[in-house]
Tab-separated table of C-alpha atoms in Angstrom:
chain	number	residue	atom	x	y	z
A	1	MET	CA	131.766	81.538	142.672
A	2	PRO	CA	134.746	79.700	145.001
A	3	LEU	CA	138.005	79.133	143.762
A	4	SER	CA	137.523	75.181	143.431
A	5	SER	CA	134.764	75.837	140.988
A	6	THR	CA	135.301	73.317	137.671
A	7	GLY	CA	134.234	76.502	135.620
A	8	LEU	CA	131.021	78.638	134.546
A	9	ASP	CA	127.913	76.091	133.962
A	10	PHE	CA	125.568	76.076	130.929
A	11	PRO	CA	122.971	78.945	131.924
A	12	LEU	CA	125.078	81.433	133.076
A	13	CYS	CA	127.448	81.622	130.253
A	14	LEU	CA	124.415	81.495	127.626
A	15	VAL	CA	123.386	84.515	129.910
A	16	THR	CA	126.668	85.992	129.805
A	17	ILE	CA	127.447	85.430	126.155
A	18	VAL	CA	123.934	86.912	125.302
A	19	VAL	CA	124.344	90.144	127.690
A	20	THR	CA	127.719	90.868	126.476
A	21	GLY	CA	126.181	90.499	123.097
A	22	LEU	CA	123.721	92.873	123.039
A	23	LEU	CA	126.318	95.314	124.669
A	24	ALA	CA	128.552	95.214	121.946
A	25	ALA	CA	125.659	95.854	119.905
A	26	VAL	CA	124.688	99.003	121.479
A	27	ALA	CA	128.246	99.942	121.452
A	28	LEU	CA	128.839	99.189	117.829
A	29	VAL	CA	125.468	101.756	116.579
A	30	ASP	CA	126.629	103.903	119.295
A	31	ALA	CA	130.206	104.366	117.300
A	32	LEU	CA	128.715	104.698	113.760
A	33	ALA	CA	126.264	106.563	114.813
A	34	HIS	CA	127.968	109.650	116.059
A	35	VAL	CA	129.076	112.328	113.435
A	36	PRO	CA	131.655	113.173	113.059
A	37	PHE	CA	133.135	109.123	112.713
A	38	ASN	CA	135.484	108.337	115.614
A	39	ARG	CA	137.603	105.720	114.998
A	40	TRP	CA	138.787	104.820	118.801
A	41	ARG	CA	135.201	104.604	119.068
A	42	LEU	CA	134.999	101.986	116.628
A	43	ILE	CA	138.166	100.420	118.242
A	44	GLY	CA	136.832	100.199	122.025
A	45	TRP	CA	134.181	98.200	120.440
A	46	VAL	CA	136.123	95.080	119.668
A	47	VAL	CA	136.719	94.824	123.808
A	48	TYR	CA	133.414	93.243	123.355
A	49	PRO	CA	133.555	90.781	120.590
A	50	LEU	CA	136.991	89.925	122.559
A	51	ALA	CA	135.021	88.991	125.804
A	52	ALA	CA	132.563	87.707	124.239
A	53	ILE	CA	134.966	84.638	122.407
A	54	ALA	CA	137.195	84.793	125.849
A	55	LEU	CA	134.072	83.880	127.540
A	56	LEU	CA	133.154	80.967	125.222
A	57	VAL	CA	136.315	79.813	124.805
A	58	ILE	CA	136.416	79.046	129.288
A	59	PHE	CA	132.690	77.798	128.502
A	60	LEU	CA	133.899	75.169	125.562
A	61	ILE	CA	136.644	73.861	128.150
A	62	SER	CA	135.109	73.850	131.435
A	63	GLN	CA	134.797	70.139	132.907
A	64	LEU	CA	131.178	70.104	133.696
A	65	PRO	CA	128.868	67.543	133.142
A	66	ALA	CA	125.800	69.364	133.111
A	67	ASN	CA	127.356	71.147	129.941
A	68	PRO	CA	126.108	69.786	126.482
A	69	LEU	CA	129.264	70.509	124.837
A	70	PHE	CA	131.131	68.372	127.634
A	71	ARG	CA	128.683	65.612	127.250
A	72	LEU	CA	129.259	66.056	123.263
A	73	ARG	CA	133.015	65.644	123.723
A	74	PHE	CA	132.766	63.084	126.253
A	75	GLU	CA	130.472	60.927	123.955
A	76	LEU	CA	133.145	61.655	120.863
A	77	SER	CA	136.104	60.928	123.423
A	78	ARG	CA	134.123	57.767	124.541
A	79	PRO	CA	135.649	54.793	122.213
A	80	ALA	CA	139.218	56.030	122.977
A	81	LEU	CA	138.294	56.135	127.272
A	82	ASP	CA	136.768	53.323	127.026
A	83	ALA	CA	140.030	51.617	125.052
A	84	ALA	CA	142.207	53.631	128.358
A	85	VAL	CA	140.542	51.660	130.449
A	86	GLN	CA	140.367	48.818	129.509
A	87	SER	CA	143.921	48.852	128.903
A	88	THR	CA	144.363	49.988	132.276
A	89	LEU	CA	142.130	47.035	133.489
A	90	ALA	CA	144.415	44.590	132.219
A	91	GLU	CA	147.561	46.296	133.629
A	92	LYS	CA	148.749	47.764	130.475
A	93	PRO	CA	148.011	51.638	131.225
A	94	PRO	CA	148.207	54.222	128.520
A	95	ALA	CA	151.859	56.414	129.281
A	96	THR	CA	150.337	59.859	130.932
A	97	PRO	CA	150.288	62.784	130.359
A	98	ARG	CA	148.240	63.121	126.609
A	99	TRP	CA	145.146	63.032	125.239
A	100	ILE	CA	142.666	60.155	125.741
A	101	GLY	CA	139.909	61.440	123.199
A	102	LEU	CA	139.316	64.678	123.768
A	103	PHE	CA	140.777	65.055	126.832
A	104	PRO	CA	143.829	66.248	128.241
A	105	ILE	CA	145.171	63.864	130.942
A	106	GLN	CA	147.742	64.299	133.377
A	107	ARG	CA	148.041	61.137	135.150
A	108	ILE	CA	145.882	57.947	136.004
A	109	GLU	CA	145.387	56.002	138.776
A	110	VAL	CA	143.786	52.820	139.858
A	111	ASP	CA	142.499	51.361	143.187
A	112	GLN	CA	140.941	47.498	142.529
A	113	ARG	CA	138.525	48.218	139.792
A	114	GLU	CA	138.439	51.950	139.842
A	115	ILE	CA	140.095	54.714	137.831
A	116	ARG	CA	140.793	57.856	137.558
A	117	LEU	CA	141.528	59.662	134.516
A	118	VAL	CA	142.753	63.254	136.072
A	119	ALA	CA	142.519	65.705	133.400
A	120	ASP	CA	143.654	69.276	135.175
A	121	ALA	CA	143.600	71.020	138.322
A	122	CYS	CA	140.305	72.690	138.973
A	123	GLY	CA	140.476	76.169	140.627
A	124	VAL	CA	143.858	76.539	142.475
A	125	ILE	CA	144.669	73.285	144.019
A	126	ASP	CA	141.895	70.419	143.376
A	127	GLU	CA	141.066	67.870	140.673
A	128	CYS	CA	139.304	67.330	137.751
A	129	GLY	CA	138.712	64.528	135.110
A	130	LEU	CA	136.758	61.607	134.790
A	131	PHE	CA	136.062	57.987	136.922
A	132	TYR	CA	135.302	54.776	135.750
A	133	ARG	CA	133.856	52.232	137.838
A	134	GLU	CA	131.579	48.806	137.065
A	135	THR	CA	129.207	48.680	139.921
A	136	PRO	CA	127.861	52.336	141.596
A	137	PRO	CA	130.113	53.678	143.948
A	138	PRO	CA	129.374	52.366	147.419
A	139	ARG	CA	128.932	55.838	149.205
A	140	PRO	CA	129.512	59.192	148.964
A	141	ARG	CA	133.219	60.636	149.908
A	142	SER	CA	134.279	63.311	151.768
A	143	LYS	CA	136.773	64.818	149.622
A	144	VAL	CA	135.434	63.056	146.004
A	145	LYS	CA	132.390	64.853	144.613
A	146	LEU	CA	131.275	62.208	141.713
A	147	LYS	CA	128.576	63.386	138.917
A	148	HIS	CA	127.274	60.516	136.871
A	149	ILE	CA	127.540	60.626	132.887
A	150	LYS	CA	126.693	58.257	131.536
A	151	GLY	CA	127.044	54.229	131.961
A	152	HIS	CA	130.112	53.405	134.101
A	153	TRP	CA	131.682	56.832	133.976
A	154	TYR	CA	131.663	59.647	136.424
A	155	HIS	CA	132.631	63.068	136.832
A	156	LEU	CA	135.627	63.731	139.339
A	157	TYR	CA	136.141	66.299	141.636
A	158	ALA	CA	138.751	65.448	144.111
A	159	VAL	CA	138.948	68.456	146.701
A	160	PHE	CA	142.612	68.525	147.667
């Protein structure tokens, strides 16, 4: 995975969590089957559920538009995001950094009728967030990758 990746994608994360769960089950059976009982084996087993939880947290906070939990977070945040855009277009942008819906927005950038809600850094120096434009973007941009989410909304990946 490149340093500038925006996170784990859904299939990879699902496979990783399932494999971690299977390894945890095998380790638990092994720890419980040994006679005499060895509590250190059982304590060692705790690593697997902790790894699965860590993977799930990484997945939940990733900014991938293909991630179904990202889509759910976007839909739940949609009224707040739309209100922030309308306020920004009326030249009264909300103060940042702040949460807009379920997204931690670090700053808002406006260029004519385009609005970038920059959420966070992706990788080392790149940025991710949400992009709003009432008409489709005119052409591909060299350092900005946009993936359509819904309506006038796009996932923003800005390369430094």
